[in-house]
Tab-separated table of C-alpha atoms in Angstrom:
chain	number	residue	atom	x	y	z
A	1	MET	CA	-0.748	-85.466	10.909
A	2	SER	CA	-3.414	-84.519	13.615
A	3	SER	CA	-6.952	-85.384	12.895
A	4	ALA	CA	-7.878	-81.880	14.015
A	5	TYR	CA	-6.567	-80.344	10.801
A	6	GLY	CA	-9.155	-79.270	8.312
A	7	ALA	CA	-8.774	-78.640	4.716
A	8	THR	CA	-7.730	-74.639	5.019
A	9	VAL	CA	-4.908	-75.453	7.402
A	10	ALA	CA	-3.679	-78.399	5.777
A	11	LYS	CA	-3.443	-76.479	2.413
A	12	ARG	CA	-1.527	-73.498	4.146
A	13	ARG	CA	0.799	-75.941	5.821
A	14	LEU	CA	1.301	-77.719	2.483
A	15	SER	CA	2.364	-74.325	0.951
A	16	ARG	CA	4.747	-73.935	3.667
A	17	ARG	CA	6.331	-77.414	3.728
A	18	LEU	CA	6.832	-77.331	-0.215
A	19	SER	CA	8.576	-73.961	0.121
A	20	GLU	CA	10.888	-75.263	2.720
A	21	LEU	CA	11.564	-78.543	0.930
A	22	ARG	CA	12.576	-76.521	-2.159
A	23	VAL	CA	14.863	-74.206	-0.266
A	24	GLU	CA	16.502	-77.251	1.324
A	25	SER	CA	16.878	-78.765	-2.193
A	26	GLY	CA	18.734	-75.780	-3.402
A	27	TYR	CA	16.474	-75.035	-6.409
A	28	THR	CA	14.865	-71.616	-6.996
A	29	ALA	CA	11.110	-71.460	-7.841
A	30	ASN	CA	11.874	-70.765	-11.622
A	31	GLN	CA	14.296	-73.605	-11.760
A	32	VAL	CA	11.704	-76.102	-10.542
A	33	CYS	CA	9.108	-74.718	-12.995
A	34	ASP	CA	11.806	-75.391	-15.863
A	35	ARG	CA	12.384	-78.683	-14.985
A	36	LEU	CA	8.861	-79.622	-14.788
A	37	ASN	CA	7.900	-77.717	-17.851
A	38	TRP	CA	5.467	-75.713	-16.044
A	39	GLY	CA	4.747	-72.086	-16.555
A	40	ARG	CA	6.966	-69.612	-14.458
A	41	GLY	CA	5.089	-68.568	-11.367
A	42	LYS	CA	3.369	-72.015	-10.708
A	43	VAL	CA	5.662	-72.912	-8.099
A	44	GLY	CA	5.453	-69.448	-6.485
A	45	ARG	CA	1.685	-69.657	-6.382
A	46	PHE	CA	1.620	-73.045	-4.659
A	47	GLU	CA	4.107	-71.588	-1.941
A	48	ALA	CA	2.003	-68.467	-1.573
A	49	ASN	CA	-0.864	-70.429	-1.002
A	50	VAL	CA	-2.744	-68.946	-4.071
A	51	TRP	CA	-4.308	-72.293	-5.089
A	52	VAL	CA	-7.673	-73.816	-4.773
A	53	ARG	CA	-7.319	-77.728	-4.636
A	54	PRO	CA	-3.888	-79.114	-5.213
A	55	GLU	CA	-3.450	-81.880	-7.620
A	56	MET	CA	-1.925	-84.984	-6.447
A	57	SER	CA	0.335	-85.471	-9.774
A	58	ASP	CA	1.795	-81.865	-9.017
A	59	ILE	CA	2.615	-82.857	-5.450
A	60	ARG	CA	4.220	-85.929	-6.283
A	61	ASP	CA	6.173	-84.205	-9.063
A	62	LEU	CA	7.494	-81.756	-6.710
A	63	LEU	CA	8.440	-84.535	-4.109
A	64	ARG	CA	10.322	-86.224	-6.817
A	65	ILE	CA	12.167	-83.097	-7.771
A	66	TYR	CA	13.006	-82.332	-4.040
A	67	GLY	CA	14.094	-85.835	-3.222
A	68	ALA	CA	11.911	-86.252	-0.448
A	69	ASP	CA	12.122	-89.326	1.634
A	70	GLU	CA	9.308	-91.770	2.210
A	71	GLU	CA	8.023	-90.244	5.622
A	72	VAL	CA	8.190	-86.703	4.383
A	73	ALA	CA	6.175	-87.850	1.116
A	74	LYS	CA	3.590	-89.569	3.200
A	75	GLU	CA	3.117	-86.486	5.127
A	76	LEU	CA	2.789	-84.240	2.186
A	77	GLU	CA	0.530	-86.428	0.388
A	78	GLU	CA	-1.937	-86.644	3.295
A	79	LEU	CA	-1.797	-82.864	3.560
A	80	ALA	CA	-2.712	-82.657	-0.097
A	81	ALA	CA	-5.517	-85.232	0.212
A	82	LEU	CA	-7.137	-83.247	2.905
A	83	ALA	CA	-6.766	-79.929	1.177
A	84	ARG	CA	-8.600	-81.371	-1.516
A	85	THR	CA	-11.705	-81.897	0.568
A	86	ARG	CA	-14.539	-79.698	-0.282
A	87	ALA	CA	-15.651	-77.889	2.945
A	88	TRP	CA	-19.167	-76.705	3.408
A	89	TRP	CA	-18.563	-72.934	3.529
A	90	ARG	CA	-17.117	-73.445	-0.294
A	91	ASP	CA	-20.904	-73.444	-1.012
A	92	TYR	CA	-21.142	-70.059	0.490
A	93	SER	CA	-18.972	-67.962	-2.144
A	94	ASP	CA	-21.334	-65.225	-2.054
A	95	VAL	CA	-20.895	-64.820	1.620
A	96	PHE	CA	-17.291	-65.775	1.931
A	97	ASP	CA	-14.564	-64.207	-0.053
A	98	ASN	CA	-11.725	-65.498	1.869
A	99	GLU	CA	-10.408	-68.299	4.141
A	100	PHE	CA	-11.794	-66.885	7.478
A	101	PRO	CA	-14.359	-69.516	7.863
A	102	GLY	CA	-11.827	-72.441	7.057
A	103	PHE	CA	-9.651	-70.816	9.681
A	104	GLU	CA	-11.921	-70.604	12.303
A	105	ASP	CA	-13.169	-74.301	11.715
A	106	ASP	CA	-9.739	-75.406	11.926
A	107	ALA	CA	-8.828	-73.493	15.266
A	108	VAL	CA	-8.228	-75.325	18.413
A	109	ARG	CA	-8.498	-71.749	20.205
A	110	ILE	CA	-10.489	-68.832	19.071
A	111	SER	CA	-9.791	-65.421	20.558
A	112	THR	CA	-12.366	-62.621	19.534
A	113	TYR	CA	-12.627	-59.069	20.818
A	114	MET	CA	-15.833	-57.276	19.726
A	115	PRO	CA	-15.957	-53.333	20.687
A	116	LEU	CA	-19.503	-52.432	19.421
A	117	ILE	CA	-21.192	-55.917	18.477
A	118	LEU	CA	-21.522	-59.537	19.966
A	119	PRO	CA	-19.280	-62.209	18.348
A	120	ALA	CA	-20.707	-64.052	15.700
A	121	PRO	CA	-20.219	-67.460	17.369
A	122	LEU	CA	-22.374	-66.386	20.242
A	123	GLN	CA	-25.371	-64.462	18.513
A	124	THR	CA	-28.959	-65.814	18.308
A	125	PRO	CA	-30.745	-65.704	14.672
A	126	ALA	CA	-32.894	-62.808	15.765
A	127	TYR	CA	-29.481	-60.798	16.551
A	128	MET	CA	-28.090	-61.624	13.247
A	129	GLU	CA	-30.890	-60.609	11.371
A	130	ALA	CA	-31.169	-57.154	13.275
A	131	GLN	CA	-27.562	-56.561	12.805
A	132	MET	CA	-27.685	-57.391	9.080
A	133	ARG	CA	-30.795	-55.570	8.254
A	134	PHE	CA	-29.046	-51.856	8.437
A	135	GLY	CA	-26.428	-53.195	5.861
A	136	THR	CA	-26.717	-52.525	2.095
A	137	ARG	CA	-26.970	-56.292	1.181
A	138	SER	CA	-30.148	-57.799	-0.403
A	139	SER	CA	-32.800	-59.603	1.800
A	140	ALA	CA	-31.766	-63.048	-0.165
A	141	TRP	CA	-28.045	-62.367	0.881
A	142	ARG	CA	-29.061	-61.748	4.543
A	143	ASN	CA	-30.860	-64.907	4.755
A	144	ARG	CA	-27.741	-66.643	3.294
A	145	ALA	CA	-25.411	-65.073	5.504
A	146	VAL	CA	-27.605	-66.009	8.536
A	147	GLY	CA	-27.658	-69.634	7.529
A	148	ALA	CA	-23.651	-69.509	7.032
A	149	ARG	CA	-23.200	-67.858	10.618
A	150	LEU	CA	-25.436	-70.632	12.110
A	151	ARG	CA	-23.276	-73.315	10.232
A	152	ARG	CA	-20.424	-71.575	11.703
A	153	GLN	CA	-21.633	-71.917	15.295
A	154	GLU	CA	-21.775	-75.519	15.179
A	155	ILE	CA	-18.121	-75.983	15.595
A	156	LEU	CA	-18.626	-75.292	19.236
A	157	ASP	CA	-21.113	-78.224	19.475
A	158	ARG	CA	-18.572	-80.940	18.241
A	159	GLY	CA	-18.647	-84.005	20.180
A	160	ASP	CA	-15.392	-85.582	18.829
A	161	GLY	CA	-12.942	-83.824	20.806
A	162	THR	CA	-12.171	-81.226	18.151
A	163	ALA	CA	-14.496	-78.320	19.336
A	164	PRO	CA	-12.300	-75.311	19.758
A	165	ASP	CA	-11.781	-73.241	23.114
A	166	LEU	CA	-13.613	-69.771	22.382
A	167	VAL	CA	-12.294	-66.691	24.486
A	168	SER	CA	-14.313	-63.717	23.899
A	169	VAL	CA	-14.053	-60.163	25.088
A	170	ILE	CA	-17.339	-58.149	24.662
A	171	THR	CA	-18.143	-54.750	25.829
A	172	GLU	CA	-20.873	-53.215	27.792
A	173	ALA	CA	-21.576	-50.920	25.002
A	174	SER	CA	-22.425	-54.122	22.649
A	175	LEU	CA	-25.355	-54.768	25.273
A	176	MET	CA	-26.763	-51.184	25.292
A	177	TYR	CA	-27.952	-51.025	21.714
A	178	ARG	CA	-31.883	-51.299	21.194
A	179	TRP	CA	-32.577	-53.701	18.519
A	180	GLY	CA	-35.681	-56.111	18.077
A	181	SER	CA	-38.032	-56.616	20.894
A	182	GLN	CA	-37.417	-56.736	24.431
A	183	ILE	CA	-38.219	-60.651	24.298
A	184	GLU	CA	-35.455	-60.842	21.724
A	185	ARG	CA	-32.866	-59.002	23.478
A	186	ARG	CA	-33.617	-60.865	26.528
A	187	ALA	CA	-33.029	-64.019	24.704
A	188	GLN	CA	-29.959	-62.983	23.495
A	189	ILE	CA	-28.433	-62.350	26.758
A	190	GLY	CA	-29.810	-65.625	28.065
A	191	HIS	CA	-28.158	-67.150	25.417
A	192	LEU	CA	-24.596	-65.588	26.311
A	193	VAL	CA	-25.297	-66.835	30.136
A	194	GLU	CA	-25.808	-70.182	28.947
A	195	MET	CA	-23.019	-70.321	26.662
A	196	SER	CA	-20.684	-68.683	29.111
A	197	ARG	CA	-21.188	-71.760	31.280
A	198	ARG	CA	-19.457	-74.246	28.789
A	199	SER	CA	-16.376	-75.506	29.838
A	200	ASN	CA	-14.851	-74.569	26.410
A	201	ILE	CA	-15.939	-70.957	26.366
A	202	GLU	CA	-14.620	-68.018	28.301
A	203	LEU	CA	-16.681	-64.719	28.019
A	204	ARG	CA	-15.452	-61.629	29.525
A	205	LEU	CA	-17.043	-58.253	29.687
A	206	LEU	CA	-15.523	-54.765	29.640
A	207	ARG	CA	-17.453	-52.217	31.605
A	208	PHE	CA	-17.894	-48.208	30.644
A	209	ALA	CA	-16.611	-47.936	34.271
A	210	ASP	CA	-13.489	-49.668	33.521
A	211	GLY	CA	-12.376	-46.741	31.200
A	212	PRO	CA	-10.522	-46.742	27.943
A	213	HIS	CA	-9.025	-50.214	26.960
A	214	PRO	CA	-6.577	-51.729	24.134
A	215	GLY	CA	-8.323	-52.549	21.236
A	216	MET	CA	-11.166	-49.829	21.008
A	217	CYS	CA	-10.589	-49.079	17.203
A	218	GLY	CA	-11.833	-52.502	15.859
A	219	PRO	CA	-12.898	-56.081	16.131
A	220	ILE	CA	-10.093	-58.923	16.312
A	221	ASN	CA	-10.258	-62.384	15.498
A	222	ILE	CA	-7.376	-64.864	16.309
A	223	PHE	CA	-7.029	-68.329	15.347
A	224	ASP	CA	-4.603	-70.618	17.047
A	225	PHE	CA	-3.908	-74.193	15.524
A	226	PRO	CA	-2.805	-77.621	16.525
A	227	ASP	CA	0.792	-79.158	15.994
A	228	GLY	CA	2.416	-75.652	16.229
A	229	GLU	CA	0.885	-74.292	12.991
A	230	PRO	CA	1.399	-70.395	13.057
A	231	SER	CA	-1.674	-68.544	14.144
A	232	VAL	CA	-3.459	-66.090	11.831
A	233	ALA	CA	-5.476	-62.914	12.909
A	234	TYR	CA	-8.522	-60.974	11.129
A	235	VAL	CA	-9.270	-57.546	11.605
A	236	GLU	CA	-12.699	-56.548	10.568
A	237	THR	CA	-14.178	-53.409	8.996
A	238	ASP	CA	-17.615	-52.796	7.683
A	239	PHE	CA	-16.513	-53.806	4.236
A	240	ALA	CA	-14.145	-56.650	4.563
A	241	LEU	CA	-12.176	-58.945	6.774
A	242	GLN	CA	-8.336	-58.374	6.506
A	243	GLU	CA	-6.198	-61.511	7.064
A	244	VAL	CA	-2.894	-60.945	9.239
A	245	SER	CA	-0.415	-63.575	8.957
A	246	LYS	CA	2.981	-62.011	9.446
A	247	PRO	CA	3.987	-63.455	12.824
A	248	LYS	CA	5.340	-59.982	14.396
A	249	GLU	CA	1.864	-58.662	13.441
A	250	VAL	CA	-0.105	-61.495	14.723
A	251	GLU	CA	1.770	-61.332	18.132
A	252	GLY	CA	0.907	-57.760	18.104
A	253	TYR	CA	-2.825	-58.510	17.789
A	254	LYS	CA	-2.478	-61.162	20.486
A	255	GLU	CA	-0.879	-58.786	22.948
A	256	ILE	CA	-3.656	-56.301	22.463
A	257	PHE	CA	-6.172	-59.015	23.125
A	258	ASP	CA	-4.474	-60.158	26.329
A	259	GLN	CA	-4.647	-56.496	27.319
A	260	ALA	CA	-8.182	-56.082	26.767
A	261	ARG	CA	-8.799	-59.546	28.239
A	262	ALA	CA	-6.927	-58.731	31.499
A	263	ALA	CA	-8.760	-55.424	31.800
A	264	ALA	CA	-12.223	-57.172	31.609
A	265	LEU	CA	-14.535	-58.736	34.317
A	266	GLU	CA	-13.637	-62.437	34.809
A	267	SER	CA	-15.939	-65.005	33.595
A	268	PRO	CA	-17.975	-65.383	36.748
A	269	ALA	CA	-18.537	-61.712	37.245
A	270	THR	CA	-19.444	-61.406	33.661
A	271	THR	CA	-22.043	-64.180	33.835
A	272	ALA	CA	-23.538	-62.511	37.100
A	273	TYR	CA	-23.587	-59.202	35.112
A	274	LEU	CA	-25.491	-60.676	32.180
A	275	LYS	CA	-28.022	-62.439	34.617
A	276	GLN	CA	-28.490	-59.187	36.215
A	277	LEU	CA	-29.176	-57.401	32.966
A	278	ALA	CA	-31.509	-60.193	31.426
A	279	GLU	CA	-33.668	-59.741	34.851
A	280	SER	CA	-33.999	-56.015	34.209
A	281	LEU	CA	-35.340	-56.670	30.750
A	282	GLU	CA	-38.303	-58.816	32.423
């Protein structure tokens, strides 16, 4: 198992592998529950990834029923052990109500398209605070959310070879809004310039002059994982992050993202534009 896996992807893969083993063994989910004297629905919840932390005893019982060989048993027990790891974002249940930060943390490639705001991995604290100030949440929640967002950004600084590639498409519109002070706006643009120079970050800009483009209706986040683990996408609204995991739908969002990326300025031209914009604020 790749060491790049984190708890979220491990739990997801464990669910899928257990389902595959059950089907191969010829059992229905209810038959397995009956054989193990479990309540009906328990196996179905496992396979749907509707569980918090897998119990090792449950996993070993399932492996025994399915007749898993030693190699397969070792693979799934390792996945279960990793899935039981308590990740930092579990301490922010008031900020996160889904697995988004886990998938982001475990991804080897993050693709983001933001039509009206800057992507969270590239925001400065001042930008975060300004963006959240106009919501309906309390100041205490906003402080927690800023702290969580800064913690999310740390994945781009990993020095152990697991830092993901970030491919981000932003729009000229996201740079035109007035917020904070001129110094803060210039610092945010300067931060984008510096981040765009990193080897693991590709930043592209869609200008007004480029006309309408795919994806204008809403933000898209796509996470790709190691070892062939299926990708997952999230689409954003003001109220929620909606997970998209059906392969055909994920591919549709990938196609939209690729079209938006192709329509945008390439990275060097984007960096030059941002530098010019920063200078105009001086």
